[in-house]
Amino acid sequence: MSDRAPAGQFLDAAIDLLRRVRDEEADSITAAGTLLADTVESGGRLFAFGAGHSSLAAQDLVYRAGGLALMNLLAVPGVVGVDVMPAPLGSALERVDGLASAVLDSSPLRAGDALLIISLSGRNALPVEMATHARALGVRVIGVTSVAYAAETKSRHASGTYLKDHCDLVLDSKIAVGDAELTLDNVPAPFAPASTVVTSALLQAVMATTAATLADRGLEPPLLRSGNVDGGHDWNGRVMERYRDRIFYRH
C-alpha cells in the first residue's frame, strides 16, 4: 500500500471502480435503462432482488426520493440484508435449491415485467434459479454481478453456471473476487469492501437512463419526490394513485 491514509486509499479505489463502470459499462447501462423504459411504457412492472448485502442495492431503488415509483422489492424471507438471526443462516439460504422458484411462483411477477437480480458472485443457487425461472415466466432479467467470479470461483449450482449465464442483460460491477480493496502488512485479511458503493451507483445510473429515455419519448417518468420538501407527499400520493396497480410496496 502507498503512504496515503487507508481512508483516502479506499475512496480512491472506489472512484477508480466507478470510473471503470462509467467507461466500460456505458453501453450496458444504456441497454438496461432502455429495457426498463420499454417495460414501463408497455404497462409492465419493475422488480429488484438481492440477497445478503446485495439486497442493499436493491432496497436503494425502492420508494425513494428521485427514484422510479414502479420499482418493487422482491423479498425472499431470511435473505434480505442481515436481519435474520443467526446472520449466517442468510448465506445458507442462498444455496438452497428450489427456494427461488417457490418465491417467484407466489410473487406478482408475470410475463412482460422486468426483474433486476443483484448478486456479487452470482454463483449461488438462489440468483441462478431466480434468473432461469423468471425468464421461463416471460420476465426480462437484468443481472448485476461481478463477472470475475465466474472465472475465479466454482459455481454452487448443480448446472455449473452463474447468474450472468441466464440474463437478458448483464451489468458488470468490476468488483474483485473477495470484495476487499485494501491490505496492510499487519492486518491478516483484506478489508474495505466497495461493492455496495459501486453497485448502487451503477443501478442509479440505470434508473437515470430509464427516466431520461421515457422523457425523450414524450412520457412523464413516474418519479417520486422527497417527502421532506413542501408538496412532496402530495406529489407522491398522486403518482402512487395513478400507478397503484403496478406498485406493490403499499399493500
CSV table of N, CA and C in Angstrom, one decimal, residues 3-97:
chain,number,residue,atom,x,y,z
A,3,ASP,N,1.7,5.4,1.0
A,3,ASP,CA,1.8,6.1,2.2
A,3,ASP,C,0.5,6.8,2.6
A,4,ARG,N,-0.4,6.9,1.6
A,4,ARG,CA,-1.6,7.6,1.9
A,4,ARG,C,-2.5,6.9,2.9
A,5,ALA,N,-3.3,7.6,3.7
A,5,ALA,CA,-4.1,7.0,4.8
A,5,ALA,C,-5.1,6.0,4.1
A,6,PRO,N,-5.4,5.0,4.9
A,6,PRO,CA,-6.4,4.0,4.4
A,6,PRO,C,-7.7,4.6,3.9
A,7,ALA,N,-8.2,5.6,4.6
A,7,ALA,CA,-9.5,6.2,4.1
A,7,ALA,C,-9.4,6.7,2.7
A,8,GLY,N,-8.3,7.5,2.5
A,8,GLY,CA,-8.1,8.0,1.1
A,8,GLY,C,-7.8,6.9,0.1
A,9,GLN,N,-7.1,5.9,0.5
A,9,GLN,CA,-6.9,4.8,-0.4
A,9,GLN,C,-8.2,4.1,-0.8
A,10,PHE,N,-9.1,3.9,0.2
A,10,PHE,CA,-10.3,3.3,-0.1
A,10,PHE,C,-11.2,4.1,-1.1
A,11,LEU,N,-11.2,5.4,-0.8
A,11,LEU,CA,-12.0,6.3,-1.6
A,11,LEU,C,-11.5,6.3,-3.0
A,12,ASP,N,-10.1,6.3,-3.1
A,12,ASP,CA,-9.5,6.3,-4.5
A,12,ASP,C,-9.9,5.0,-5.2
A,13,ALA,N,-9.9,3.9,-4.5
A,13,ALA,CA,-10.2,2.6,-5.1
A,13,ALA,C,-11.7,2.6,-5.6
A,14,ALA,N,-12.6,3.2,-4.8
A,14,ALA,CA,-14.0,3.2,-5.1
A,14,ALA,C,-14.2,4.1,-6.4
A,15,ILE,N,-13.5,5.3,-6.4
A,15,ILE,CA,-13.6,6.2,-7.5
A,15,ILE,C,-13.0,5.5,-8.8
A,16,ASP,N,-11.9,4.8,-8.7
A,16,ASP,CA,-11.4,4.1,-9.8
A,16,ASP,C,-12.4,3.1,-10.4
A,17,LEU,N,-13.1,2.3,-9.5
A,17,LEU,CA,-14.1,1.4,-9.9
A,17,LEU,C,-15.3,2.1,-10.6
A,18,LEU,N,-15.7,3.2,-10.0
A,18,LEU,CA,-16.8,3.9,-10.6
A,18,LEU,C,-16.4,4.4,-12.0
A,19,ARG,N,-15.2,4.9,-12.2
A,19,ARG,CA,-14.7,5.3,-13.5
A,19,ARG,C,-14.7,4.1,-14.5
A,20,ARG,N,-14.3,3.0,-14.0
A,20,ARG,CA,-14.3,1.8,-14.9
A,20,ARG,C,-15.8,1.4,-15.3
A,21,VAL,N,-16.7,1.5,-14.3
A,21,VAL,CA,-18.1,1.2,-14.6
A,21,VAL,C,-18.6,2.2,-15.6
A,22,ARG,N,-18.3,3.5,-15.4
A,22,ARG,CA,-18.8,4.5,-16.3
A,22,ARG,C,-18.3,4.3,-17.7
A,23,ASP,N,-17.0,4.0,-17.9
A,23,ASP,CA,-16.4,3.9,-19.2
A,23,ASP,C,-16.6,2.5,-19.9
A,24,GLU,N,-16.6,1.4,-19.1
A,24,GLU,CA,-16.7,0.1,-19.7
A,24,GLU,C,-18.1,-0.4,-19.8
A,25,GLU,N,-19.0,0.1,-18.9
A,25,GLU,CA,-20.4,-0.4,-18.9
A,25,GLU,C,-21.4,0.5,-19.5
A,26,ALA,N,-20.9,1.6,-20.2
A,26,ALA,CA,-21.8,2.6,-20.7
A,26,ALA,C,-22.9,2.0,-21.6
A,27,ASP,N,-22.5,1.1,-22.6
A,27,ASP,CA,-23.5,0.5,-23.5
A,27,ASP,C,-24.5,-0.3,-22.7
A,28,SER,N,-24.0,-1.1,-21.8
A,28,SER,CA,-24.9,-2.0,-21.0
A,28,SER,C,-25.8,-1.2,-20.1
A,29,ILE,N,-25.4,-0.1,-19.6
A,29,ILE,CA,-26.2,0.8,-18.8
A,29,ILE,C,-27.3,1.4,-19.7
A,30,THR,N,-27.0,1.8,-20.9
A,30,THR,CA,-28.0,2.3,-21.8
A,30,THR,C,-29.0,1.3,-22.2
A,31,ALA,N,-28.5,0.1,-22.4
A,31,ALA,CA,-29.4,-1.0,-22.8
A,31,ALA,C,-30.3,-1.4,-21.7
A,32,ALA,N,-29.8,-1.4,-20.4
A,32,ALA,CA,-30.7,-1.7,-19.3
A,32,ALA,C,-31.7,-0.7,-19.0
A,33,GLY,N,-31.3,0.6,-19.1
A,33,GLY,CA,-32.2,1.7,-18.9
A,33,GLY,C,-33.3,1.7,-20.0
A,34,THR,N,-32.9,1.3,-21.2
A,34,THR,CA,-33.9,1.2,-22.3
A,34,THR,C,-34.9,0.1,-22.1
A,35,LEU,N,-34.4,-1.0,-21.6
A,35,LEU,CA,-35.2,-2.2,-21.3
A,35,LEU,C,-36.3,-1.8,-20.3
A,36,LEU,N,-35.8,-1.1,-19.2
A,36,LEU,CA,-36.8,-0.8,-18.2
A,36,LEU,C,-37.8,0.3,-18.7
A,37,ALA,N,-37.3,1.2,-19.5
A,37,ALA,CA,-38.3,2.2,-20.1
A,37,ALA,C,-39.3,1.5,-21.0
A,38,ASP,N,-38.8,0.5,-21.8
A,38,ASP,CA,-39.8,-0.3,-22.6
A,38,ASP,C,-40.8,-1.0,-21.7
A,39,THR,N,-40.4,-1.5,-20.6
A,39,THR,CA,-41.3,-2.2,-19.7
A,39,THR,C,-42.3,-1.3,-19.1
A,40,VAL,N,-41.9,-0.1,-18.7
A,40,VAL,CA,-42.8,0.9,-18.1
A,40,VAL,C,-43.8,1.3,-19.2
A,41,GLU,N,-43.3,1.6,-20.4
A,41,GLU,CA,-44.2,2.1,-21.5
A,41,GLU,C,-45.2,1.1,-21.9
A,42,SER,N,-44.9,-0.2,-21.8
A,42,SER,CA,-45.8,-1.3,-22.2
A,42,SER,C,-46.7,-1.7,-21.1
A,43,GLY,N,-46.6,-1.1,-20.0
A,43,GLY,CA,-47.5,-1.5,-18.9
A,43,GLY,C,-47.0,-2.5,-17.9
A,44,GLY,N,-45.7,-2.9,-18.1
A,44,GLY,CA,-45.1,-3.9,-17.2
A,44,GLY,C,-44.7,-3.3,-15.9
A,45,ARG,N,-44.3,-4.2,-15.0
A,45,ARG,CA,-43.9,-3.8,-13.6
A,45,ARG,C,-42.4,-4.0,-13.4
A,46,LEU,N,-41.8,-3.3,-12.5
A,46,LEU,CA,-40.4,-3.4,-12.2
A,46,LEU,C,-40.1,-4.0,-10.8
A,47,PHE,N,-39.2,-4.9,-10.8
A,47,PHE,CA,-38.8,-5.6,-9.5
A,47,PHE,C,-37.3,-5.6,-9.4
A,48,ALA,N,-36.8,-5.6,-8.1
A,48,ALA,CA,-35.4,-5.8,-7.8
A,48,ALA,C,-35.2,-6.8,-6.7
A,49,PHE,N,-34.2,-7.6,-6.9
A,49,PHE,CA,-33.9,-8.6,-5.8
A,49,PHE,C,-32.4,-8.7,-5.6
A,50,GLY,N,-32.1,-8.8,-4.3
A,50,GLY,CA,-30.7,-9.1,-3.9
A,50,GLY,C,-30.7,-9.8,-2.6
A,51,ALA,N,-29.7,-10.7,-2.5
A,51,ALA,CA,-29.5,-11.4,-1.2
A,51,ALA,C,-28.4,-10.9,-0.4
A,52,GLY,N,-28.5,-11.0,0.9
A,52,GLY,CA,-27.4,-10.6,1.8
A,52,GLY,C,-27.1,-9.1,1.6
A,53,HIS,N,-25.9,-8.7,1.5
A,53,HIS,CA,-25.5,-7.3,1.3
A,53,HIS,C,-25.9,-6.8,-0.1
A,54,SER,N,-26.1,-7.7,-1.0
A,54,SER,CA,-26.5,-7.3,-2.4
A,54,SER,C,-28.0,-6.7,-2.3
A,55,SER,N,-28.7,-7.1,-1.2
A,55,SER,CA,-30.0,-6.6,-1.1
A,55,SER,C,-30.0,-5.1,-0.8
A,56,LEU,N,-28.9,-4.6,-0.3
A,56,LEU,CA,-28.9,-3.1,0.0
A,56,LEU,C,-29.0,-2.3,-1.3
A,57,ALA,N,-28.4,-2.8,-2.4
A,57,ALA,CA,-28.5,-2.1,-3.6
A,57,ALA,C,-29.9,-2.2,-4.2
A,58,ALA,N,-30.6,-3.3,-4.0
A,58,ALA,CA,-32.0,-3.5,-4.4
A,58,ALA,C,-32.9,-2.6,-3.6
A,59,GLN,N,-32.7,-2.5,-2.3
A,59,GLN,CA,-33.5,-1.7,-1.5
A,59,GLN,C,-33.3,-0.2,-1.8
A,60,ASP,N,-32.2,0.2,-2.3
A,60,ASP,CA,-31.8,1.5,-2.6
A,60,ASP,C,-32.7,2.1,-3.7
A,61,LEU,N,-33.3,1.2,-4.5
A,61,LEU,CA,-34.1,1.6,-5.7
A,61,LEU,C,-35.6,1.7,-5.3
A,62,VAL,N,-36.0,1.3,-4.2
A,62,VAL,CA,-37.4,1.2,-3.9
A,62,VAL,C,-37.9,2.3,-3.0
A,63,TYR,N,-39.0,3.0,-3.4
A,63,TYR,CA,-39.7,4.0,-2.6
A,63,TYR,C,-38.7,5.0,-2.1
A,64,ARG,N,-38.0,5.7,-3.0
A,64,ARG,CA,-37.0,6.7,-2.6
A,64,ARG,C,-37.2,8.0,-3.4
A,65,ALA,N,-36.8,9.1,-2.8
A,65,ALA,CA,-36.8,10.3,-3.5
A,65,ALA,C,-35.9,10.3,-4.7
A,66,GLY,N,-36.5,10.8,-5.8
A,66,GLY,CA,-35.7,10.8,-7.1
A,66,GLY,C,-35.7,9.5,-7.8
A,67,GLY,N,-36.4,8.5,-7.3
A,67,GLY,CA,-36.4,7.2,-7.9
A,67,GLY,C,-37.7,6.9,-8.6
A,68,LEU,N,-37.7,5.8,-9.3
A,68,LEU,CA,-38.9,5.4,-10.0
A,68,LEU,C,-39.9,4.7,-9.1
A,69,ALA,N,-41.1,5.2,-9.1
A,69,ALA,CA,-42.2,4.8,-8.2
A,69,ALA,C,-42.5,3.3,-8.4
A,70,LEU,N,-42.3,2.8,-9.6
A,70,LEU,CA,-42.7,1.5,-10.0
A,70,LEU,C,-41.8,0.4,-9.6
A,71,MET,N,-40.6,0.7,-9.0
A,71,MET,CA,-39.7,-0.3,-8.6
A,71,MET,C,-40.1,-0.9,-7.3
A,72,ASN,N,-40.3,-2.3,-7.4
A,72,ASN,CA,-40.8,-3.0,-6.2
A,72,ASN,C,-39.7,-4.0,-5.7
A,73,LEU,N,-39.6,-4.2,-4.4
A,73,LEU,CA,-38.6,-5.1,-3.9
A,73,LEU,C,-39.2,-6.5,-3.9
A,74,LEU,N,-38.5,-7.5,-4.5
A,74,LEU,CA,-38.8,-8.9,-4.5
A,74,LEU,C,-38.1,-9.5,-3.3
A,75,ALA,N,-38.8,-9.7,-2.2
A,75,ALA,CA,-38.1,-10.1,-1.0
A,75,ALA,C,-38.2,-11.6,-0.8
A,76,VAL,N,-37.1,-12.2,-0.4
A,76,VAL,CA,-37.0,-13.6,0.0
A,76,VAL,C,-36.8,-13.7,1.5
A,77,PRO,N,-37.7,-14.2,2.2
A,77,PRO,CA,-37.6,-14.3,3.7
A,77,PRO,C,-36.3,-14.9,4.1
A,78,GLY,N,-35.5,-14.2,5.0
A,78,GLY,CA,-34.3,-14.7,5.5
A,78,GLY,C,-33.1,-14.3,4.8
A,79,VAL,N,-33.2,-13.7,3.6
A,79,VAL,CA,-32.0,-13.3,2.8
A,79,VAL,C,-32.0,-11.8,2.5
A,80,VAL,N,-32.9,-11.0,3.0
A,80,VAL,CA,-32.9,-9.6,2.8
A,80,VAL,C,-32.1,-8.9,3.9
A,81,GLY,N,-30.8,-8.6,3.5
A,81,GLY,CA,-29.9,-8.0,4.5
A,81,GLY,C,-29.4,-8.9,5.5
A,82,VAL,N,-29.1,-8.4,6.7
A,82,VAL,CA,-28.6,-9.3,7.8
A,82,VAL,C,-29.5,-9.2,9.0
A,83,ASP,N,-30.9,-9.1,8.7
A,83,ASP,CA,-31.8,-9.1,9.8
A,83,ASP,C,-32.2,-10.5,10.3
A,84,VAL,N,-31.9,-11.5,9.6
A,84,VAL,CA,-32.2,-12.9,10.0
A,84,VAL,C,-31.2,-13.2,11.1
A,85,MET,N,-31.6,-14.0,12.1
A,85,MET,CA,-30.7,-14.5,13.2
A,85,MET,C,-30.8,-16.0,13.3
A,86,PRO,N,-29.6,-16.6,13.3
A,86,PRO,CA,-28.3,-16.0,13.2
A,86,PRO,C,-28.0,-15.6,11.8
A,87,ALA,N,-27.1,-14.6,11.6
A,87,ALA,CA,-26.9,-14.0,10.3
A,87,ALA,C,-26.4,-15.0,9.3
A,88,PRO,N,-25.5,-16.0,9.7
A,88,PRO,CA,-25.1,-17.0,8.7
A,88,PRO,C,-26.2,-17.8,8.0
A,89,LEU,N,-27.4,-17.8,8.6
A,89,LEU,CA,-28.5,-18.5,8.0
A,89,LEU,C,-28.8,-17.9,6.7
A,90,GLY,N,-28.7,-16.6,6.5
A,90,GLY,CA,-29.0,-16.0,5.3
A,90,GLY,C,-28.1,-16.5,4.2
A,91,SER,N,-26.8,-16.6,4.5
A,91,SER,CA,-25.9,-17.2,3.5
A,91,SER,C,-26.2,-18.6,3.1
A,92,ALA,N,-26.6,-19.4,4.1
A,92,ALA,CA,-27.0,-20.8,3.8
A,92,ALA,C,-28.2,-20.8,2.9
A,93,LEU,N,-29.2,-20.0,3.1
A,93,LEU,CA,-30.4,-20.0,2.3
A,93,LEU,C,-30.2,-19.7,0.9
A,94,GLU,N,-29.1,-18.9,0.6
A,94,GLU,CA,-28.8,-18.6,-0.8
A,94,GLU,C,-28.4,-19.8,-1.6
A,95,ARG,N,-28.0,-20.9,-0.9
A,95,ARG,CA,-27.6,-22.1,-1.5
A,95,ARG,C,-28.6,-23.2,-1.6
A,96,VAL,N,-29.8,-22.9,-1.2
A,96,VAL,CA,-30.9,-23.9,-1.1
A,96,VAL,C,-31.6,-24.0,-2.5
A,97,ASP,N,-31.6,-25.2,-3.1
A,97,ASP,CA,-32.2,-25.4,-4.3
A,97,ASP,C,-33.8,-25.3,-4.2
